[in-house]
Amino acid sequence: MPEGHVTHRAARLHTKRFGKKSVNVSSPQGRFSDSAQKVDGSVVEKIEARGKHIFYWFSTGEAVHIHLGLFGKFRLSKSPFPEPSENARVLIWTDDHEMQLTGPNTCELLVPTEIEKVLSKLGPDPIAEGMNGLERFQTAVSKRKIPVGRALMDQKVAAGLGNVFRSELLFLTGINPHTASNELPEDQVDQLWRTIVDALKSAERSGKIVTITPEDAGDTPRSKLERNESLYTYHRDGRGCRRCGTLIQMNKIDSRNIWWCPNCQPAR
DNA sequence: GTGTCATGCGTAT
DNA sequence: TACGCCTGACACG
């Protein structure tokens, strides 16, 4: 379930288990077998995330580039390991720990120049760069004449945002998704980036997207909220806004659904 | 069992 | 704008 917080969290957790360790690599499903053989038995030098991309750097000087897409999933387990799924594209394991990857959009072994090419297509990463990414975000937003709801899905604008975050972040900042990106006032753009950084960092730590503020969460601690109580707009069309009770609206931008509260996020 | 949907994205038309 | 790709969960009959 992949937005940017998932990849950074995976990089952090996988590093604990595999960083600086010599690992076994295979491809039960078969489609990564040739590449798996090349790095099998070598050392994982580091595991990095940028936006929705993850890079497993090996002592061979190459890196496995993974993009989870819509369906990709990592599963970590401790010895004794479960039977690997027949769909496991990649299996990485030591004596104690195993990582299983299924359903990725991309899983390929690349050399550094190829990795550079992947990175060059990405805008500022809110988790990796924090507020240092603000200037690049401002520039990207001000150049686009498209609705901001669409701009936020462009990985060159902000690397790591997906369909849950775009609706939720626009709610948190009171911005209507159909507002032209380049017409947003500067202070709103700043506030938007600050909100993006906070939300993604928080989701990276908890492993969950919880955007609702303590004031709106009522008596329940935010960590105890069910998934359908943690968000303001995502998948809540036809239900009352958690702030004002107005019915949440939905439509499609680029064939992806987007949700907003017409009262809390008025059209300009 | 079949159909639908999902936190993505590249390429063709 | 449409389609292909990747998988799994759930509703329905």
PDB file of C-alpha atoms (C1' of nucleotides) in Angstrom:
ATOM      1  CA  MET A   1       0.000   0.000   0.000  1.00  0.00           C
ATOM      2  CA  PRO A   2       2.399   2.385  -1.300  1.00  0.00           C
ATOM      3  CA  GLU A   3       2.773   6.083  -0.888  1.00  0.00           C
ATOM      4  CA  GLY A   4       6.083   7.702   0.036  1.00  0.00           C
ATOM      5  CA  HIS A   5       5.899   6.896   3.729  1.00  0.00           C
ATOM      6  CA  VAL A   6       5.779   3.170   2.928  1.00  0.00           C
ATOM      7  CA  THR A   7       9.016   3.195   0.978  1.00  0.00           C
ATOM      8  CA  HIS A   8      10.946   5.203   3.574  1.00  0.00           C
ATOM      9  CA  ARG A   9       9.637   3.031   6.355  1.00  0.00           C
ATOM     10  CA  ALA A  10      10.589  -0.092   4.422  1.00  0.00           C
ATOM     11  CA  ALA A  11      14.087   1.263   3.786  1.00  0.00           C
ATOM     12  CA  ARG A  12      14.508   1.933   7.503  1.00  0.00           C
ATOM     13  CA  LEU A  13      13.164  -1.435   8.671  1.00  0.00           C
ATOM     14  CA  HIS A  14      14.930  -3.449   5.966  1.00  0.00           C
ATOM     15  CA  THR A  15      18.239  -1.749   6.772  1.00  0.00           C
ATOM     16  CA  LYS A  16      18.007  -3.002  10.357  1.00  0.00           C
ATOM     17  CA  ARG A  17      17.713  -6.564   9.107  1.00  0.00           C
ATOM     18  CA  PHE A  18      19.880  -6.629   6.004  1.00  0.00           C
ATOM     19  CA  GLY A  19      22.192  -3.614   6.131  1.00  0.00           C
ATOM     20  CA  LYS A  20      25.883  -4.581   5.823  1.00  0.00           C
ATOM     21  CA  LYS A  21      24.909  -8.257   5.747  1.00  0.00           C
ATOM     22  CA  SER A  22      25.679 -10.829   3.142  1.00  0.00           C
ATOM     23  CA  VAL A  23      22.338 -12.056   1.814  1.00  0.00           C
ATOM     24  CA  ASN A  24      20.825 -14.781  -0.311  1.00  0.00           C
ATOM     25  CA  VAL A  25      18.727 -13.569  -3.224  1.00  0.00           C
ATOM     26  CA  SER A  26      16.324 -15.576  -5.370  1.00  0.00           C
ATOM     27  CA  SER A  27      13.188 -15.142  -7.445  1.00  0.00           C
ATOM     28  CA  PRO A  28      10.620 -17.874  -6.725  1.00  0.00           C
ATOM     29  CA  GLN A  29       8.329 -16.486  -9.419  1.00  0.00           C
ATOM     30  CA  GLY A  30      11.217 -16.496 -11.873  1.00  0.00           C
ATOM     31  CA  ARG A  31      10.997 -13.081 -13.503  1.00  0.00           C
ATOM     32  CA  PHE A  32      13.975 -11.710 -11.552  1.00  0.00           C
ATOM     33  CA  SER A  33      16.091 -14.874 -11.600  1.00  0.00           C
ATOM     34  CA  ASP A  34      18.952 -13.650 -13.808  1.00  0.00           C
ATOM     35  CA  SER A  35      19.461 -10.490 -11.761  1.00  0.00           C
ATOM     36  CA  ALA A  36      19.011 -12.338  -8.477  1.00  0.00           C
ATOM     37  CA  GLN A  37      21.905 -14.614  -9.420  1.00  0.00           C
ATOM     38  CA  LYS A  38      24.172 -11.622  -9.986  1.00  0.00           C
ATOM     39  CA  VAL A  39      23.781 -10.267  -6.461  1.00  0.00           C
ATOM     40  CA  ASP A  40      23.156 -13.522  -4.597  1.00  0.00           C
ATOM     41  CA  GLY A  41      25.704 -13.862  -1.789  1.00  0.00           C
ATOM     42  CA  SER A  42      26.879 -10.236  -1.914  1.00  0.00           C
ATOM     43  CA  VAL A  43      26.561  -7.610   0.813  1.00  0.00           C
ATOM     44  CA  VAL A  44      23.701  -5.110   1.086  1.00  0.00           C
ATOM     45  CA  GLU A  45      25.611  -1.829   1.416  1.00  0.00           C
ATOM     46  CA  LYS A  46      22.575   0.352   1.985  1.00  0.00           C
ATOM     47  CA  ILE A  47      18.866   0.593   1.350  1.00  0.00           C
ATOM     48  CA  GLU A  48      17.493   3.971   0.318  1.00  0.00           C
ATOM     49  CA  ALA A  49      14.096   5.412  -0.540  1.00  0.00           C
ATOM     50  CA  ARG A  50      13.317   8.396  -2.781  1.00  0.00           C
ATOM     51  CA  GLY A  51       9.657   9.137  -3.327  1.00  0.00           C
ATOM     52  CA  LYS A  52       7.940   5.841  -4.103  1.00  0.00           C
ATOM     53  CA  HIS A  53      11.192   4.216  -5.218  1.00  0.00           C
ATOM     54  CA  ILE A  54      13.469   1.953  -3.195  1.00  0.00           C
ATOM     55  CA  PHE A  55      17.070   1.083  -3.964  1.00  0.00           C
ATOM     56  CA  TYR A  56      18.882  -1.904  -2.530  1.00  0.00           C
ATOM     57  CA  TRP A  57      22.573  -1.191  -3.096  1.00  0.00           C
ATOM     58  CA  PHE A  58      24.820  -4.238  -3.287  1.00  0.00           C
ATOM     59  CA  SER A  59      28.580  -4.626  -2.911  1.00  0.00           C
ATOM     60  CA  THR A  60      28.696  -5.451  -6.630  1.00  0.00           C
ATOM     61  CA  GLY A  61      28.120  -1.735  -7.262  1.00  0.00           C
ATOM     62  CA  GLU A  62      24.646  -2.293  -8.652  1.00  0.00           C
ATOM     63  CA  ALA A  63      21.274  -1.610  -7.062  1.00  0.00           C
ATOM     64  CA  VAL A  64      17.929  -3.327  -7.213  1.00  0.00           C
ATOM     65  CA  HIS A  65      15.392  -0.650  -8.090  1.00  0.00           C
ATOM     66  CA  ILE A  66      11.904  -1.361  -6.769  1.00  0.00           C
ATOM     67  CA  HIS A  67       8.670   0.509  -7.377  1.00  0.00           C
ATOM     68  CA  LEU A  68       5.641  -1.048  -5.716  1.00  0.00           C
ATOM     69  CA  GLY A  69       3.012   0.392  -8.026  1.00  0.00           C
ATOM     70  CA  LEU A  70      -0.554  -0.191  -6.942  1.00  0.00           C
ATOM     71  CA  PHE A  71      -0.193  -3.802  -5.813  1.00  0.00           C
ATOM     72  CA  GLY A  72       3.368  -4.294  -4.674  1.00  0.00           C
ATOM     73  CA  LYS A  73       3.986  -5.500  -1.149  1.00  0.00           C
ATOM     74  CA  PHE A  74       6.927  -6.284   1.109  1.00  0.00           C
ATOM     75  CA  ARG A  75       6.594  -8.970   3.719  1.00  0.00           C
ATOM     76  CA  LEU A  76       9.207  -9.394   6.426  1.00  0.00           C
ATOM     77  CA  SER A  77       9.492 -12.536   8.481  1.00  0.00           C
ATOM     78  CA  LYS A  78      11.805 -14.138  10.987  1.00  0.00           C
ATOM     79  CA  SER A  79      13.104 -17.673  10.890  1.00  0.00           C
ATOM     80  CA  PRO A  80      11.420 -20.158  10.602  1.00  0.00           C
ATOM     81  CA  PHE A  81      10.240 -18.626   7.345  1.00  0.00           C
ATOM     82  CA  PRO A  82       6.811 -19.229   5.847  1.00  0.00           C
ATOM     83  CA  GLU A  83       6.516 -20.964   2.495  1.00  0.00           C
ATOM     84  CA  PRO A  84       7.244 -18.231  -0.085  1.00  0.00           C
ATOM     85  CA  SER A  85       4.345 -17.139  -2.270  1.00  0.00           C
ATOM     86  CA  GLU A  86       4.592 -18.507  -5.803  1.00  0.00           C
ATOM     87  CA  ASN A  87       4.208 -14.876  -6.877  1.00  0.00           C
ATOM     88  CA  ALA A  88       7.269 -13.738  -4.922  1.00  0.00           C
ATOM     89  CA  ARG A  89       9.324 -11.750  -7.407  1.00  0.00           C
ATOM     90  CA  VAL A  90      12.221 -11.461  -5.004  1.00  0.00           C
ATOM     91  CA  LEU A  91      13.242 -13.265  -1.869  1.00  0.00           C
ATOM     92  CA  ILE A  92      16.123 -11.886   0.193  1.00  0.00           C
ATOM     93  CA  TRP A  93      17.216 -13.689   3.319  1.00  0.00           C
ATOM     94  CA  THR A  94      19.849 -14.269   5.960  1.00  0.00           C
ATOM     95  CA  ASP A  95      19.804 -16.998   8.594  1.00  0.00           C
ATOM     96  CA  ASP A  96      17.436 -14.904  10.729  1.00  0.00           C
ATOM     97  CA  HIS A  97      15.422 -12.621   8.466  1.00  0.00           C
ATOM     98  CA  GLU A  98      13.577 -12.793   5.202  1.00  0.00           C
ATOM     99  CA  MET A  99      12.042 -10.224   2.849  1.00  0.00           C
ATOM    100  CA  GLN A 100       9.494 -11.222   0.286  1.00  0.00           C
ATOM    101  CA  LEU A 101       8.416  -8.899  -2.529  1.00  0.00           C
ATOM    102  CA  THR A 102       5.251  -9.518  -4.553  1.00  0.00           C
ATOM    103  CA  GLY A 103       3.473  -7.560  -7.259  1.00  0.00           C
ATOM    104  CA  PRO A 104       5.931  -4.713  -7.877  1.00  0.00           C
ATOM    105  CA  ASN A 105       5.469  -2.395 -10.790  1.00  0.00           C
ATOM    106  CA  THR A 106       9.226  -2.317 -11.243  1.00  0.00           C
ATOM    107  CA  CYS A 107      11.971  -4.592  -9.999  1.00  0.00           C
ATOM    108  CA  GLU A 108      15.235  -4.338 -11.911  1.00  0.00           C
ATOM    109  CA  LEU A 109      18.975  -4.436 -11.349  1.00  0.00           C
ATOM    110  CA  LEU A 110      20.553  -1.114 -12.369  1.00  0.00           C
ATOM    111  CA  VAL A 111      23.991   0.461 -12.529  1.00  0.00           C
ATOM    112  CA  PRO A 112      24.587   3.917 -10.971  1.00  0.00           C
ATOM    113  CA  THR A 113      24.074   5.906 -14.186  1.00  0.00           C
ATOM    114  CA  GLU A 114      20.687   4.265 -14.628  1.00  0.00           C
ATOM    115  CA  ILE A 115      19.758   5.061 -11.033  1.00  0.00           C
ATOM    116  CA  GLU A 116      20.654   8.705 -11.658  1.00  0.00           C
ATOM    117  CA  LYS A 117      18.193   8.718 -14.529  1.00  0.00           C
ATOM    118  CA  VAL A 118      15.413   7.457 -12.254  1.00  0.00           C
ATOM    119  CA  LEU A 119      16.216  10.064  -9.599  1.00  0.00           C
ATOM    120  CA  SER A 120      16.312  12.879 -12.131  1.00  0.00           C
ATOM    121  CA  LYS A 121      12.594  12.380 -12.761  1.00  0.00           C
ATOM    122  CA  LEU A 122      11.716  13.075  -9.122  1.00  0.00           C
ATOM    123  CA  GLY A 123      10.915  16.341  -7.391  1.00  0.00           C
ATOM    124  CA  PRO A 124      11.634  17.132  -3.734  1.00  0.00           C
ATOM    125  CA  ASP A 125      11.159  14.252  -1.298  1.00  0.00           C
ATOM    126  CA  PRO A 126       9.376  15.564   1.815  1.00  0.00           C
ATOM    127  CA  ILE A 127      10.733  12.836   4.088  1.00  0.00           C
ATOM    128  CA  ALA A 128      14.328  12.942   2.877  1.00  0.00           C
ATOM    129  CA  GLU A 129      14.556  16.719   2.491  1.00  0.00           C
ATOM    130  CA  GLY A 130      12.026  18.213   4.871  1.00  0.00           C
ATOM    131  CA  MET A 131      11.760  21.984   4.647  1.00  0.00           C
ATOM    132  CA  ASN A 132      14.863  22.104   2.441  1.00  0.00           C
ATOM    133  CA  GLY A 133      12.598  20.928  -0.371  1.00  0.00           C
ATOM    134  CA  LEU A 134      10.344  23.986  -0.123  1.00  0.00           C
ATOM    135  CA  GLU A 135      11.980  26.043  -2.844  1.00  0.00           C
ATOM    136  CA  ARG A 136      11.813  23.291  -5.453  1.00  0.00           C
ATOM    137  CA  PHE A 137       8.186  22.645  -4.481  1.00  0.00           C
ATOM    138  CA  GLN A 138       7.317  26.333  -4.857  1.00  0.00           C
ATOM    139  CA  THR A 139       8.910  26.452  -8.292  1.00  0.00           C
ATOM    140  CA  ALA A 140       7.172  23.284  -9.498  1.00  0.00           C
ATOM    141  CA  VAL A 141       3.754  24.392  -8.217  1.00  0.00           C
ATOM    142  CA  SER A 142       4.024  27.877  -9.690  1.00  0.00           C
ATOM    143  CA  LYS A 143       4.940  26.504 -13.133  1.00  0.00           C
ATOM    144  CA  ARG A 144       1.854  24.325 -13.493  1.00  0.00           C
ATOM    145  CA  LYS A 145      -1.430  25.674 -14.805  1.00  0.00           C
ATOM    146  CA  ILE A 146      -3.284  22.463 -13.984  1.00  0.00           C
ATOM    147  CA  PRO A 147      -5.561  21.873 -10.969  1.00  0.00           C
ATOM    148  CA  VAL A 148      -3.517  21.504  -7.804  1.00  0.00           C
ATOM    149  CA  GLY A 149      -5.252  18.169  -7.200  1.00  0.00           C
ATOM    150  CA  ARG A 150      -3.593  16.914 -10.339  1.00  0.00           C
ATOM    151  CA  ALA A 151      -0.257  18.617  -9.707  1.00  0.00           C
ATOM    152  CA  LEU A 152       0.172  16.840  -6.376  1.00  0.00           C
ATOM    153  CA  MET A 153       0.172  13.465  -8.148  1.00  0.00           C
ATOM    154  CA  ASP A 154       3.072  14.554 -10.342  1.00  0.00           C
ATOM    155  CA  GLN A 155       6.173  13.008  -8.774  1.00  0.00           C
ATOM    156  CA  LYS A 156       8.232  15.891 -10.119  1.00  0.00           C
ATOM    157  CA  VAL A 157       6.208  18.277  -7.917  1.00  0.00           C
ATOM    158  CA  ALA A 158       6.547  16.230  -4.731  1.00  0.00           C
ATOM    159  CA  ALA A 159       8.044  12.757  -4.704  1.00  0.00           C
ATOM    160  CA  GLY A 160       5.947  10.284  -2.771  1.00  0.00           C
ATOM    161  CA  LEU A 161       2.420  11.677  -2.737  1.00  0.00           C
ATOM    162  CA  GLY A 162      -0.418   9.381  -3.804  1.00  0.00           C
ATOM    163  CA  ASN A 163      -4.165   9.338  -3.924  1.00  0.00           C
ATOM    164  CA  VAL A 164      -4.831   9.250  -0.176  1.00  0.00           C
ATOM    165  CA  PHE A 165      -2.440  12.057   0.649  1.00  0.00           C
ATOM    166  CA  ARG A 166      -3.529  14.403  -2.115  1.00  0.00           C
ATOM    167  CA  SER A 167      -7.122  14.513  -0.885  1.00  0.00           C
ATOM    168  CA  GLU A 168      -6.166  14.665   2.781  1.00  0.00           C
ATOM    169  CA  LEU A 169      -3.447  17.310   2.415  1.00  0.00           C
ATOM    170  CA  LEU A 170      -5.703  19.607   0.431  1.00  0.00           C
ATOM    171  CA  PHE A 171      -8.353  19.249   3.130  1.00  0.00           C
ATOM    172  CA  LEU A 172      -5.835  20.028   5.882  1.00  0.00           C
ATOM    173  CA  THR A 173      -4.771  23.187   4.071  1.00  0.00           C
ATOM    174  CA  GLY A 174      -8.295  24.220   3.061  1.00  0.00           C
ATOM    175  CA  ILE A 175      -7.441  24.224  -0.633  1.00  0.00           C
ATOM    176  CA  ASN A 176     -10.012  23.242  -3.241  1.00  0.00           C
ATOM    177  CA  PRO A 177      -8.511  20.533  -5.497  1.00  0.00           C
ATOM    178  CA  HIS A 178      -9.653  22.298  -8.648  1.00  0.00           C
ATOM    179  CA  THR A 179      -7.748  25.510  -7.906  1.00  0.00           C
ATOM    180  CA  ALA A 180      -5.110  26.174 -10.556  1.00  0.00           C
ATOM    181  CA  SER A 181      -1.721  25.215  -9.148  1.00  0.00           C
ATOM    182  CA  ASN A 182       0.001  28.395 -10.354  1.00  0.00           C
ATOM    183  CA  GLU A 183      -2.691  30.610  -8.821  1.00  0.00           C
ATOM    184  CA  LEU A 184      -2.118  29.470  -5.256  1.00  0.00           C
ATOM    185  CA  PRO A 185      -0.884  32.317  -3.056  1.00  0.00           C
ATOM    186  CA  GLU A 186       2.673  31.900  -1.807  1.00  0.00           C
ATOM    187  CA  ASP A 187       1.701  31.500   1.830  1.00  0.00           C
ATOM    188  CA  GLN A 188      -0.654  28.668   0.945  1.00  0.00           C
ATOM    189  CA  VAL A 189       2.064  26.909  -1.035  1.00  0.00           C
ATOM    190  CA  ASP A 190       4.402  27.177   1.951  1.00  0.00           C
ATOM    191  CA  GLN A 191       1.744  25.882   4.287  1.00  0.00           C
ATOM    192  CA  LEU A 192       0.988  23.033   1.893  1.00  0.00           C
ATOM    193  CA  TRP A 193       4.620  21.891   1.803  1.00  0.00           C
ATOM    194  CA  ARG A 194       4.904  22.144   5.578  1.00  0.00           C
ATOM    195  CA  THR A 195       1.767  20.013   5.880  1.00  0.00           C
ATOM    196  CA  ILE A 196       3.106  17.485   3.364  1.00  0.00           C
ATOM    197  CA  VAL A 197       6.365  17.139   5.299  1.00  0.00           C
ATOM    198  CA  ASP A 198       4.603  16.699   8.651  1.00  0.00           C
ATOM    199  CA  ALA A 199       2.047  14.217   7.332  1.00  0.00           C
ATOM    200  CA  LEU A 200       4.521  12.002   5.508  1.00  0.00           C
ATOM    201  CA  LYS A 201       7.028  11.960   8.349  1.00  0.00           C
ATOM    202  CA  SER A 202       4.314  11.047  10.797  1.00  0.00           C
ATOM    203  CA  ALA A 203       3.031   8.260   8.518  1.00  0.00           C
ATOM    204  CA  GLU A 204       6.577   6.971   8.080  1.00  0.00           C
ATOM    205  CA  ARG A 205       6.940   6.636  11.855  1.00  0.00           C
ATOM    206  CA  SER A 206       3.565   4.996  12.510  1.00  0.00           C
ATOM    207  CA  GLY A 207       3.149   3.035   9.287  1.00  0.00           C
ATOM    208  CA  LYS A 208      -0.347   4.484   8.956  1.00  0.00           C
ATOM    209  CA  ILE A 209      -1.885   7.527   7.338  1.00  0.00           C
ATOM    210  CA  VAL A 210      -3.680   9.399  10.094  1.00  0.00           C
ATOM    211  CA  THR A 211      -4.472  12.970   9.145  1.00  0.00           C
ATOM    212  CA  ILE A 212      -7.215  13.766  11.607  1.00  0.00           C
ATOM    213  CA  THR A 213      -6.165  16.303  14.234  1.00  0.00           C
ATOM    214  CA  PRO A 214      -6.464  15.591  17.983  1.00  0.00           C
ATOM    215  CA  GLU A 215      -9.236  18.218  18.248  1.00  0.00           C
ATOM    216  CA  ASP A 216     -11.317  16.442  15.615  1.00  0.00           C
ATOM    217  CA  ALA A 217     -10.530  12.929  16.857  1.00  0.00           C
ATOM    218  CA  GLY A 218     -12.531  13.452  20.049  1.00  0.00           C
ATOM    219  CA  ASP A 219     -11.764  11.192  23.003  1.00  0.00           C
ATOM    220  CA  THR A 220     -10.098   8.389  21.066  1.00  0.00           C
ATOM    221  CA  PRO A 221      -6.285   8.543  20.976  1.00  0.00           C
ATOM    222  CA  ARG A 222      -5.235   8.910  17.354  1.00  0.00           C
ATOM    223  CA  SER A 223      -3.150   5.747  17.466  1.00  0.00           C
ATOM    224  CA  LYS A 224      -6.275   3.749  18.344  1.00  0.00           C
ATOM    225  CA  LEU A 225      -8.407   5.027  15.474  1.00  0.00           C
ATOM    226  CA  GLU A 226      -9.759   2.611  12.891  1.00  0.00           C
ATOM    227  CA  ARG A 227      -8.709   3.316   9.341  1.00  0.00           C
ATOM    228  CA  ASN A 228     -12.151   4.688   8.472  1.00  0.00           C
ATOM    229  CA  GLU A 229     -11.894   7.141  11.375  1.00  0.00           C
ATOM    230  CA  SER A 230      -8.410   8.427  10.595  1.00  0.00           C
ATOM    231  CA  LEU A 231      -9.085  10.443   7.464  1.00  0.00           C
ATOM    232  CA  TYR A 232     -11.192  13.493   6.601  1.00  0.00           C
ATOM    233  CA  THR A 233     -12.150  12.930   2.980  1.00  0.00           C
ATOM    234  CA  TYR A 234     -10.655   9.816   1.370  1.00  0.00           C
ATOM    235  CA  HIS A 235     -13.468   7.404   0.409  1.00  0.00           C
ATOM    236  CA  ARG A 236     -15.970   9.479   2.391  1.00  0.00           C
ATOM    237  CA  ASP A 237     -18.134  10.833  -0.440  1.00  0.00           C
ATOM    238  CA  GLY A 238     -21.752  11.352   0.588  1.00  0.00           C
ATOM    239  CA  ARG A 239     -20.848  11.378   4.284  1.00  0.00           C
ATOM    240  CA  GLY A 240     -20.641  14.383   6.541  1.00  0.00           C
ATOM    241  CA  CYS A 241     -17.413  16.347   6.892  1.00  0.00           C
ATOM    242  CA  ARG A 242     -15.813  15.650  10.259  1.00  0.00           C
ATOM    243  CA  ARG A 243     -15.401  19.396  10.822  1.00  0.00           C
ATOM    244  CA  CYS A 244     -18.569  20.986   9.476  1.00  0.00           C
ATOM    245  CA  GLY A 245     -20.987  18.220   8.487  1.00  0.00           C
ATOM    246  CA  THR A 246     -21.192  19.275   4.831  1.00  0.00           C
ATOM    247  CA  LEU A 247     -21.381  16.285   2.494  1.00  0.00           C
ATOM    248  CA  ILE A 248     -17.997  15.238   1.138  1.00  0.00           C
ATOM    249  CA  GLN A 249     -17.797  15.442  -2.655  1.00  0.00           C
ATOM    250  CA  MET A 250     -15.978  13.174  -5.091  1.00  0.00           C
ATOM    251  CA  ASN A 251     -15.033  13.306  -8.729  1.00  0.00           C
ATOM    252  CA  LYS A 252     -12.266  12.084 -10.975  1.00  0.00           C
ATOM    253  CA  ILE A 253      -9.064  13.824 -11.924  1.00  0.00           C
ATOM    254  CA  ASP A 254      -7.055  11.808 -14.445  1.00  0.00           C
ATOM    255  CA  SER A 255      -9.248   8.751 -13.825  1.00  0.00           C
ATOM    256  CA  ARG A 256      -8.396   8.720 -10.118  1.00  0.00           C
ATOM    257  CA  ASN A 257     -11.007   9.636  -7.541  1.00  0.00           C
ATOM    258  CA  ILE A 258     -10.497  12.729  -5.437  1.00  0.00           C
ATOM    259  CA  TRP A 259     -12.533  13.827  -2.427  1.00  0.00           C
ATOM    260  CA  TRP A 260     -13.061  17.217  -0.786  1.00  0.00           C
ATOM    261  CA  CYS A 261     -15.328  19.205   1.482  1.00  0.00           C
ATOM    262  CA  PRO A 262     -16.949  22.044  -0.493  1.00  0.00           C
ATOM    263  CA  ASN A 263     -17.328  24.123   2.680  1.00  0.00           C
ATOM    264  CA  CYS A 264     -13.870  23.652   4.244  1.00  0.00           C
ATOM    265  CA  GLN A 265     -12.218  23.832   0.807  1.00  0.00           C
ATOM    266  CA  PRO A 266     -14.216  26.480  -1.057  1.00  0.00           C
ATOM    267  CA  ALA A 267     -13.544  27.156  -4.729  1.00  0.00           C
ATOM    268  CA  ARG A 268     -11.736  30.458  -5.167  1.00  0.00           C
TER     269      ARG A 268
ATOM    270  C1'  DG B   1     -16.132 -19.223  -9.218  1.00  0.00           C
ATOM    271  C1'  DT B   2     -16.494 -14.500 -11.147  1.00  0.00           C
ATOM    272  C1'  DG B   3     -16.357  -9.633 -10.983  1.00  0.00           C
ATOM    273  C1'  DT B   4     -14.805  -5.443  -8.972  1.00  0.00           C
ATOM    274  C1'  DC B   5     -11.880  -2.488  -6.852  1.00  0.00           C
ATOM    275  C1'  DA B   6      -7.465  -0.581  -4.988  1.00  0.00           C
ATOM    276  C1'  DT B   7      -2.638   4.225  -1.570  1.00  0.00           C
ATOM    277  C1'  DG B   8       0.698   3.647  -9.830  1.00  0.00           C
ATOM    278  C1'  DC B   9       2.686   4.527 -13.856  1.00  0.00           C
ATOM    279  C1'  DG B  10       4.514   4.033 -18.672  1.00  0.00           C
ATOM    280  C1'  DT B  11       3.266   3.939 -23.373  1.00  0.00           C
ATOM    281  C1'  DA B  12       0.303   4.169 -27.334  1.00  0.00           C
ATOM    282  C1'  DT B  13      -3.514   6.623 -29.669  1.00  0.00           C
TER     283       DT B  13
ATOM    284  C1'  DT C   1      -8.008   9.100 -22.974  1.00  0.00           C
ATOM    285  C1'  DA C   2      -7.279   4.098 -23.052  1.00  0.00           C
ATOM    286  C1'  DC C   3      -4.802   0.122 -22.092  1.00  0.00           C
ATOM    287  C1'  DG C   4      -1.549  -2.973 -20.166  1.00  0.00           C
ATOM    288  C1'  DC C   5       1.219  -4.581 -16.161  1.00  0.00           C
ATOM    289  C1'  DC C   6       1.213  -6.364 -11.451  1.00  0.00           C
ATOM    290  C1'  DT C   7      -1.773  -9.025  -6.962  1.00  0.00           C
ATOM    291  C1'  DG C   8      -5.091  -9.731  -3.364  1.00  0.00           C
ATOM    292  C1'  DA C   9      -9.345  -8.824  -0.788  1.00  0.00           C
ATOM    293  C1'  DC C  10     -13.950  -8.747  -0.777  1.00  0.00           C
ATOM    294  C1'  DA C  11     -18.903  -8.976  -2.498  1.00  0.00           C
ATOM    295  C1'  DC C  12     -21.921 -11.667  -4.756  1.00  0.00           C
ATOM    296  C1'  DG C  13     -24.344 -15.814  -6.669  1.00  0.00           C
TER     297       DG C  13
END
